[in-house]
Amino acid sequence: DKGNHRHFMEKEIHEQPEVISHTLAHYLDFTNGTCRQLDLPFDFAAINRLAISACGTAYLAGLIGKYWFERHARLPVDIDIASEFRYREMPLSKDDAALFISQSGETADTLASLRYCRKAGMKIGAVVNVRESTIARESDVTLPTLAGPEIGVASTKAFTCQLSVLAALSVRAARARGAISAEQEKALVRQLSEAPRLATQVLKLDTEIEKLARELGKYKHVLYLGRDTNFPLAMEGALKLKEISYIHAEGYAAGELKHGPIALIDEKMPVIVIAPHDRIFEKTVSNMQEVAARGGKIILITDREGAARSTVDTLATIVLPDVPDIISPIIYALPIQMLAYYTAVFMGTDVDQPRNLAKSVTVE
Ligand code: M6R
């Protein structure tokens, strides 16, 4: 049931404050400011590496997870696209753990990667949305996302719930590995608890984003740029846009601009820059200047400070509320989903059932 929404995707985008809240509450005790005990088959303090593997949007959630695990917990993470992982013949240690991320829990390549790790004797965790799925069944521990059924082929709420689980797990790993103090844990848990409220605020930008989508729909190619966790988000933005609007889009690390994609920039290729005002914001501003100097049109997604400090003319600037670093990818995912959604609606495509795509890819 779509309720009063035009599409499941729209409904699922709007459910995010609630499902993020449920998911976080499953892993975090907000009253005490601590991570809940989890019955893990491995000890975060004892492993040397974590291997994460997934497909599509779930892979991009894993990539953001890598930034978090390495930053907060000082835990090295190998992240792979599952279809590569299963054939890559990399060395695996049975003393390390593997994490698989899947909304459906049935993705063929992700499942094959899981079985591959199991054979290598690794301990296995699965971040899944469908709890009675094969991937859930075959893992040592299921780490559920509490997103509820996701019907739209384009993943939205499952993605932000995957991010919520990974963020919480990274704090838990950080504490277990002695990388953060109890005080720091408390501070991070408090910051995470703000996600649902901030997500609700961002959803109110829908009219503004819908207007912008009518402009974006006029183009044939779009480039997304971001640094740090906004780099995977740039790829997620591009994936979402191409899936449902069929506009060609690419996501790049902003620092890679000069290494190739800048050759594509002209007035026919808008560039969406995801850049909250953080410690590397100025670097991204230089990239925007390079784009502007070549006639590229910029859509900047930032916060108040970023909007004030950016010195380039933009086609549009979407200003989000100030958000703590740790929840930034969760909150910045929303305008990106909304922009893809409204662009697809404007283009008149079949938003929930885009051509050639299946919700769950159970064959290789
Ligand atoms: O069910 P899974 O999370 O394993 O699915 C993985 C991908 O097929 C999925 O994320 C796909 O990329 C989505 N259509 C993205 O919106």
CSV table of C-alpha atoms and ligand atoms in Angstrom, one decimal:
chain,number,residue,atom,x,y,z
A,1,ASP,CA,0.0,0.0,0.0
A,2,LYS,CA,1.4,3.3,-1.1
A,3,GLY,CA,-0.7,5.3,1.3
A,4,ASN,CA,-1.0,8.8,-0.1
A,5,HIS,CA,2.2,8.6,-2.0
A,6,ARG,CA,2.5,8.4,-5.8
A,7,HIS,CA,5.1,5.6,-5.7
A,8,PHE,CA,6.6,3.2,-3.2
A,9,MET,CA,9.9,4.9,-3.6
A,10,GLU,CA,8.4,8.2,-2.4
A,11,LYS,CA,6.8,6.4,0.5
A,12,GLU,CA,10.0,4.7,1.4
A,13,ILE,CA,12.0,7.9,1.2
A,14,HIS,CA,9.6,9.4,3.7
A,15,GLU,CA,9.6,6.5,6.0
A,16,GLN,CA,13.3,7.0,6.7
A,17,PRO,CA,13.2,9.0,9.9
A,18,GLU,CA,11.1,6.3,11.5
A,19,VAL,CA,13.0,3.2,10.2
A,20,ILE,CA,16.4,4.8,10.9
A,21,SER,CA,15.2,5.4,14.5
A,22,HIS,CA,14.1,1.8,14.9
A,23,THR,CA,17.3,0.5,13.5
A,24,LEU,CA,19.5,2.7,15.6
A,25,ALA,CA,17.5,1.8,18.7
A,26,HIS,CA,18.2,-1.9,18.1
A,27,TYR,CA,22.0,-1.3,18.4
A,28,LEU,CA,22.2,1.7,20.7
A,29,ASP,CA,21.1,2.4,24.2
A,30,PHE,CA,20.3,6.1,24.0
A,31,THR,CA,19.5,6.4,27.7
A,32,ASN,CA,23.0,5.2,28.8
A,33,GLY,CA,24.8,6.5,25.7
A,34,THR,CA,26.2,3.0,25.0
A,35,CYS,CA,26.2,0.4,22.2
A,36,ARG,CA,24.1,-2.6,23.1
A,37,GLN,CA,25.7,-6.0,23.6
A,38,LEU,CA,25.6,-8.1,20.5
A,39,ASP,CA,26.1,-11.8,20.4
A,40,LEU,CA,28.9,-11.7,17.9
A,41,PRO,CA,30.8,-14.8,16.8
A,42,PHE,CA,34.0,-12.8,16.6
A,43,ASP,CA,35.7,-10.3,18.9
A,44,PHE,CA,36.3,-6.9,17.3
A,45,ALA,CA,39.4,-6.6,19.5
A,46,ALA,CA,40.9,-9.8,18.2
A,47,ILE,CA,40.5,-9.5,14.5
A,48,ASN,CA,43.1,-7.8,12.3
A,49,ARG,CA,40.9,-7.1,9.3
A,50,LEU,CA,37.2,-7.0,8.3
A,51,ALA,CA,36.2,-8.1,4.8
A,52,ILE,CA,33.0,-6.5,3.6
A,53,SER,CA,31.3,-7.5,0.4
A,54,ALA,CA,28.0,-6.6,-1.3
A,55,CYS,CA,26.4,-5.4,-4.5
A,56,GLY,CA,25.0,-2.1,-5.8
A,57,THR,CA,23.7,0.2,-3.2
A,58,ALA,CA,24.6,-2.2,-0.4
A,59,TYR,CA,28.2,-2.2,-1.6
A,60,LEU,CA,28.2,1.6,-1.4
A,61,ALA,CA,26.9,1.4,2.2
A,62,GLY,CA,29.8,-1.0,2.9
A,63,LEU,CA,32.2,1.5,1.4
A,64,ILE,CA,31.0,4.2,3.8
A,65,GLY,CA,31.3,1.6,6.5
A,66,LYS,CA,35.0,1.2,5.7
A,67,TYR,CA,35.6,4.9,6.4
A,68,TRP,CA,33.8,4.5,9.7
A,69,PHE,CA,35.5,1.3,10.9
A,70,GLU,CA,38.9,2.6,9.9
A,71,ARG,CA,38.4,6.1,11.4
A,72,HIS,CA,36.6,5.2,14.6
A,73,ALA,CA,37.8,1.7,15.4
A,74,ARG,CA,41.2,1.7,13.6
A,75,LEU,CA,40.1,-1.5,12.1
A,76,PRO,CA,41.4,-2.1,8.5
A,77,VAL,CA,38.6,-3.0,6.1
A,78,ASP,CA,38.7,-4.7,2.7
A,79,ILE,CA,35.6,-3.8,0.7
A,80,ASP,CA,34.7,-5.6,-2.5
A,81,ILE,CA,31.9,-5.8,-5.0
A,82,ALA,CA,30.7,-9.3,-4.3
A,83,SER,CA,31.0,-10.4,-8.0
A,84,GLU,CA,34.7,-9.5,-7.8
A,85,PHE,CA,35.3,-10.8,-4.4
A,86,ARG,CA,34.2,-14.4,-5.2
A,87,TYR,CA,36.7,-14.7,-8.0
A,88,ARG,CA,39.5,-12.5,-6.9
A,89,GLU,CA,41.5,-15.2,-5.1
A,90,MET,CA,42.7,-13.0,-2.3
A,91,PRO,CA,44.3,-14.3,0.8
A,92,LEU,CA,41.8,-14.8,3.6
A,93,SER,CA,42.5,-15.5,7.3
A,94,LYS,CA,40.2,-17.7,9.4
A,95,ASP,CA,41.1,-15.4,12.3
A,96,ASP,CA,39.4,-12.5,10.6
A,97,ALA,CA,35.7,-11.7,10.1
A,98,ALA,CA,33.6,-11.1,7.0
A,99,LEU,CA,30.5,-8.9,6.8
A,100,PHE,CA,27.9,-9.2,4.0
A,101,ILE,CA,25.3,-6.5,3.3
A,102,SER,CA,22.1,-7.2,1.5
A,103,GLN,CA,18.6,-5.8,1.6
A,104,SER,CA,17.0,-8.9,0.1
A,105,GLY,CA,19.4,-11.5,1.6
A,106,GLU,CA,19.2,-13.4,-1.7
A,107,THR,CA,21.7,-11.7,-4.0
A,108,ALA,CA,23.5,-14.5,-5.8
A,109,ASP,CA,27.0,-12.9,-5.8
A,110,THR,CA,26.8,-11.8,-2.2
A,111,LEU,CA,25.6,-15.3,-1.2
A,112,ALA,CA,28.5,-16.9,-3.1
A,113,SER,CA,31.0,-14.6,-1.4
A,114,LEU,CA,29.6,-15.6,1.9
A,115,ARG,CA,30.0,-19.3,1.1
A,116,TYR,CA,33.5,-18.6,-0.1
A,117,CYS,CA,34.4,-17.0,3.3
A,118,ARG,CA,32.7,-19.8,5.2
A,119,LYS,CA,34.9,-22.3,3.4
A,120,ALA,CA,37.9,-20.3,4.4
A,121,GLY,CA,36.8,-20.7,8.0
A,122,MET,CA,35.9,-17.1,8.6
A,123,LYS,CA,33.3,-15.9,11.0
A,124,ILE,CA,30.4,-14.3,9.2
A,125,GLY,CA,28.0,-11.5,10.0
A,126,ALA,CA,25.2,-10.4,7.7
A,127,VAL,CA,23.5,-7.0,7.6
A,128,VAL,CA,20.2,-7.9,6.0
A,129,ASN,CA,16.7,-6.5,5.8
A,130,VAL,CA,14.8,-9.7,5.0
A,131,ARG,CA,15.4,-11.7,8.1
A,132,GLU,CA,14.2,-15.0,6.8
A,133,SER,CA,16.5,-14.9,3.8
A,134,THR,CA,19.3,-17.3,2.7
A,135,ILE,CA,22.1,-14.9,3.6
A,136,ALA,CA,20.6,-14.4,7.0
A,137,ARG,CA,20.3,-18.2,7.5
A,138,GLU,CA,23.8,-19.0,6.4
A,139,SER,CA,25.6,-16.4,8.5
A,140,ASP,CA,26.8,-16.8,12.1
A,141,VAL,CA,25.1,-13.6,13.2
A,142,THR,CA,22.3,-11.6,11.5
A,143,LEU,CA,22.6,-7.9,12.0
A,144,PRO,CA,19.1,-6.7,10.9
A,145,THR,CA,18.2,-3.4,9.3
A,146,LEU,CA,14.7,-2.6,10.5
A,147,ALA,CA,13.6,-0.9,7.3
A,148,GLY,CA,10.5,-2.9,6.8
A,149,PRO,CA,9.6,-4.2,3.3
A,150,GLU,CA,11.2,-2.2,0.5
A,151,ILE,CA,9.2,-2.5,-2.7
A,152,GLY,CA,10.8,0.2,-5.0
A,153,VAL,CA,13.6,-1.3,-7.0
A,154,ALA,CA,15.8,1.7,-6.2
A,155,SER,CA,17.0,1.1,-2.7
A,156,THR,CA,16.4,4.1,-0.3
A,157,LYS,CA,15.4,3.3,3.2
A,158,ALA,CA,17.4,0.0,3.2
A,159,PHE,CA,20.5,2.0,2.4
A,160,THR,CA,20.1,4.5,5.2
A,161,CYS,CA,19.3,1.7,7.6
A,162,GLN,CA,22.4,-0.2,6.4
A,163,LEU,CA,24.4,2.9,7.2
A,164,SER,CA,22.8,3.2,10.6
A,165,VAL,CA,23.8,-0.4,11.4
A,166,LEU,CA,27.4,0.1,10.2
A,167,ALA,CA,27.8,3.4,12.0
A,168,ALA,CA,26.6,1.8,15.3
A,169,LEU,CA,28.8,-1.2,14.7
A,170,SER,CA,31.8,1.0,14.1
A,171,VAL,CA,31.3,2.7,17.4
A,172,ARG,CA,30.9,-0.7,19.1
A,173,ALA,CA,34.1,-1.9,17.4
A,174,ALA,CA,35.9,1.3,18.4
A,175,ARG,CA,35.0,0.8,22.0
A,176,ALA,CA,35.9,-2.9,21.9
A,177,ARG,CA,39.3,-2.1,20.4
A,178,GLY,CA,40.0,0.6,23.0
A,179,ALA,CA,40.1,3.2,20.2
A,180,ILE,CA,37.6,5.5,21.9
A,181,SER,CA,36.8,6.2,25.6
A,182,ALA,CA,33.4,5.7,27.3
A,183,GLU,CA,33.0,9.4,27.0
A,184,GLN,CA,33.6,9.4,23.3
A,185,GLU,CA,31.3,6.5,22.9
A,186,LYS,CA,28.6,8.5,24.6
A,187,ALA,CA,29.2,11.5,22.4
A,188,LEU,CA,29.0,9.4,19.2
A,189,VAL,CA,25.8,7.6,20.4
A,190,ARG,CA,24.3,11.0,21.1
A,191,GLN,CA,25.2,12.3,17.7
A,192,LEU,CA,23.7,9.2,16.1
A,193,SER,CA,20.5,9.7,18.0
A,194,GLU,CA,20.0,13.0,16.2
A,195,ALA,CA,19.6,11.3,12.8
A,196,PRO,CA,15.9,10.8,12.7
A,197,ARG,CA,15.1,14.4,13.6
A,198,LEU,CA,17.5,15.8,11.1
A,199,ALA,CA,16.2,13.4,8.4
A,200,THR,CA,12.7,14.8,9.1
A,201,GLN,CA,14.0,18.3,8.5
A,202,VAL,CA,15.6,17.4,5.2
A,203,LEU,CA,12.5,15.8,3.9
A,204,LYS,CA,10.9,19.2,4.1
A,205,LEU,CA,13.1,20.3,1.2
A,206,ASP,CA,11.0,18.3,-1.2
A,207,THR,CA,9.3,21.2,-3.0
A,208,GLU,CA,12.7,22.9,-3.6
A,209,ILE,CA,14.3,19.6,-4.8
A,210,GLU,CA,11.3,18.9,-7.1
A,211,LYS,CA,11.7,22.2,-8.7
A,212,LEU,CA,15.4,21.5,-9.3
A,213,ALA,CA,14.7,18.1,-10.7
A,214,ARG,CA,12.7,19.7,-13.5
A,215,GLU,CA,15.9,21.5,-14.5
A,216,LEU,CA,18.1,18.3,-14.1
A,217,GLY,CA,15.7,16.3,-16.3
A,218,LYS,CA,16.8,18.5,-19.3
A,219,TYR,CA,20.3,17.0,-19.3
A,220,LYS,CA,21.7,13.8,-20.7
A,221,HIS,CA,24.7,13.4,-18.5
A,222,VAL,CA,25.4,14.3,-14.9
A,223,LEU,CA,28.5,14.1,-12.8
A,224,TYR,CA,28.5,13.7,-9.0
A,225,LEU,CA,31.5,14.6,-6.9
A,226,GLY,CA,32.4,14.2,-3.2
A,227,ARG,CA,35.3,13.6,-0.9
A,228,ASP,CA,35.6,11.2,2.1
A,229,THR,CA,32.2,9.5,2.8
A,230,ASN,CA,30.6,11.8,0.2
A,231,PHE,CA,32.6,10.0,-2.4
A,232,PRO,CA,30.6,6.7,-2.0
A,233,LEU,CA,27.5,9.0,-1.7
A,234,ALA,CA,28.4,10.5,-5.1
A,235,MET,CA,28.4,7.1,-6.6
A,236,GLU,CA,25.1,6.3,-4.9
A,237,GLY,CA,23.6,9.5,-6.3
A,238,ALA,CA,24.7,8.5,-9.8
A,239,LEU,CA,23.5,5.0,-9.4
A,240,LYS,CA,20.1,6.2,-8.2
A,241,LEU,CA,19.7,8.7,-11.0
A,242,LYS,CA,20.7,6.3,-13.8
A,243,GLU,CA,18.5,3.5,-12.4
A,244,ILE,CA,15.2,5.4,-12.4
A,245,SER,CA,15.6,8.4,-14.8
A,246,TYR,CA,17.9,6.7,-17.3
A,247,ILE,CA,20.1,9.8,-17.4
A,248,HIS,CA,23.7,8.9,-17.7
A,249,ALA,CA,25.4,9.7,-14.4
A,250,GLU,CA,28.8,9.0,-12.9
A,251,GLY,CA,30.1,9.5,-9.3
A,252,TYR,CA,33.7,10.4,-8.7
A,253,ALA,CA,36.0,11.3,-5.9
A,254,ALA,CA,36.3,15.0,-6.3
A,255,GLY,CA,40.1,14.7,-6.2
A,256,GLU,CA,39.9,12.5,-9.3
A,257,LEU,CA,38.4,15.3,-11.4
A,258,LYS,CA,41.8,16.3,-12.9
A,259,HIS,CA,42.6,12.7,-13.6
A,260,GLY,CA,40.0,12.3,-16.3
A,261,PRO,CA,36.4,13.4,-15.9
A,262,ILE,CA,37.2,17.1,-16.2
A,263,ALA,CA,37.5,16.5,-19.9
A,264,LEU,CA,33.8,16.0,-20.0
A,265,ILE,CA,32.8,19.2,-18.4
A,266,ASP,CA,30.9,21.8,-20.4
A,267,GLU,CA,27.6,23.6,-20.1
A,268,LYS,CA,25.7,20.4,-21.0
A,269,MET,CA,27.0,18.4,-18.1
A,270,PRO,CA,25.8,19.6,-14.6
A,271,VAL,CA,27.9,18.6,-11.7
A,272,ILE,CA,26.3,17.8,-8.4
A,273,VAL,CA,28.8,18.4,-5.5
A,274,ILE,CA,28.1,16.9,-2.1
A,275,ALA,CA,30.1,18.9,0.3
A,276,PRO,CA,29.1,19.7,3.9
A,277,HIS,CA,31.5,22.2,5.5
A,278,ASP,CA,34.1,19.8,6.9
A,279,ARG,CA,37.9,19.8,7.2
A,280,ILE,CA,38.4,19.2,3.5
A,281,PHE,CA,35.6,21.5,2.2
A,282,GLU,CA,38.1,24.0,0.8
A,283,LYS,CA,39.6,21.2,-1.4
A,284,THR,CA,36.2,20.6,-2.9
A,285,VAL,CA,35.7,24.4,-3.5
A,286,SER,CA,38.8,24.3,-5.7
A,287,ASN,CA,37.2,21.5,-7.7
A,288,MET,CA,34.1,23.5,-8.1
A,289,GLN,CA,36.2,26.4,-9.4
A,290,GLU,CA,37.7,24.1,-11.9
A,291,VAL,CA,34.2,23.1,-13.0
A,292,ALA,CA,32.9,26.6,-13.2
A,293,ALA,CA,35.9,27.8,-15.2
A,294,ARG,CA,34.9,25.3,-17.9
A,295,GLY,CA,31.3,26.4,-18.0
A,296,GLY,CA,30.1,23.5,-15.9
A,297,LYS,CA,26.9,24.1,-14.0
A,298,ILE,CA,27.1,23.2,-10.3
A,299,ILE,CA,24.4,22.0,-8.0
A,300,LEU,CA,25.9,22.2,-4.5
A,301,ILE,CA,24.5,20.2,-1.6
A,302,THR,CA,26.0,21.6,1.6
A,303,ASP,CA,25.2,23.2,4.9
A,304,ARG,CA,24.9,26.9,5.9
A,305,GLU,CA,28.6,27.4,6.5
A,306,GLY,CA,29.4,25.7,3.2
A,307,ALA,CA,27.0,27.8,1.3
A,308,ALA,CA,28.4,30.9,2.8
A,309,ARG,CA,32.0,30.0,2.1
A,310,SER,CA,31.7,28.6,-1.4
A,311,THR,CA,32.9,31.2,-3.8
A,312,VAL,CA,31.5,29.8,-7.0
A,313,ASP,CA,28.2,30.5,-8.8
A,314,THR,CA,25.9,27.6,-8.7
A,315,LEU,CA,22.8,26.6,-10.7
A,316,ALA,CA,21.3,25.7,-7.3
A,317,THR,CA,22.5,25.3,-3.7
A,318,ILE,CA,20.6,22.9,-1.4
A,319,VAL,CA,21.3,23.9,2.1
A,320,LEU,CA,20.9,21.2,4.7
A,321,PRO,CA,20.9,21.6,8.5
A,322,ASP,CA,24.2,21.3,10.4
A,323,VAL,CA,24.8,17.6,11.1
A,324,PRO,CA,27.4,15.8,13.2
A,325,ASP,CA,30.1,14.1,11.0
A,326,ILE,CA,29.1,10.5,11.9
A,327,ILE,CA,25.5,10.9,10.6
A,328,SER,CA,26.4,13.1,7.6
A,329,PRO,CA,26.2,10.2,5.0
A,330,ILE,CA,22.8,9.2,6.4
A,331,ILE,CA,21.4,12.7,6.1
A,332,TYR,CA,23.0,13.6,2.8
A,333,ALA,CA,21.6,10.5,1.2
A,334,LEU,CA,18.2,12.0,1.4
A,335,PRO,CA,18.5,14.9,-1.0
A,336,ILE,CA,20.3,12.6,-3.4
A,337,GLN,CA,17.4,10.1,-3.4
A,338,MET,CA,14.8,12.9,-3.7
A,339,LEU,CA,16.6,14.5,-6.6
A,340,ALA,CA,16.7,11.2,-8.5
A,341,TYR,CA,13.1,10.5,-7.6
A,342,TYR,CA,11.7,13.8,-8.7
A,343,THR,CA,13.8,13.7,-11.9
A,344,ALA,CA,12.4,10.3,-12.8
A,345,VAL,CA,8.9,11.5,-12.0
A,346,PHE,CA,9.5,14.5,-14.3
A,347,MET,CA,10.8,12.2,-17.0
A,348,GLY,CA,7.8,10.0,-16.7
A,349,THR,CA,9.6,6.7,-16.2
A,350,ASP,CA,8.3,3.7,-14.3
A,351,VAL,CA,9.9,4.8,-11.0
A,352,ASP,CA,9.2,1.7,-8.9
A,353,GLN,CA,9.8,-0.8,-11.7
A,354,PRO,CA,12.6,0.7,-13.9
A,355,ARG,CA,13.3,-1.1,-17.1
A,356,ASN,CA,15.7,-4.1,-17.2
A,357,LEU,CA,16.0,-4.2,-13.4
A,358,ALA,CA,14.9,-6.6,-10.7
A,359,LYS,CA,14.5,-6.0,-7.1
A,360,SER,CA,16.6,-9.0,-6.1
A,361,VAL,CA,19.3,-10.3,-8.4
A,362,THR,CA,19.3,-14.0,-7.7
A,363,VAL,CA,21.3,-15.1,-10.7
A,364,GLU,CA,24.9,-14.2,-11.5
B,1,M6R,O1,19.2,-7.1,-2.0
B,1,M6R,P1,20.6,-6.5,-2.1
B,1,M6R,O2,20.9,-5.4,-1.1
B,1,M6R,O3,21.7,-7.6,-2.0
B,1,M6R,O4,20.7,-5.9,-3.6
B,1,M6R,C1,21.9,-5.3,-4.0
B,1,M6R,C2,21.7,-4.5,-5.3
B,1,M6R,O5,21.1,-5.3,-6.3
B,1,M6R,C3,20.8,-3.3,-5.0
B,1,M6R,O6,21.3,-2.5,-4.0
B,1,M6R,C4,20.7,-2.5,-6.3
B,1,M6R,O7,21.9,-1.9,-6.7
B,1,M6R,C5,19.6,-1.4,-6.2
B,1,M6R,N1,18.7,-1.5,-7.2
B,1,M6R,C6,20.1,0.0,-6.0
B,1,M6R,O8,19.1,0.9,-5.9
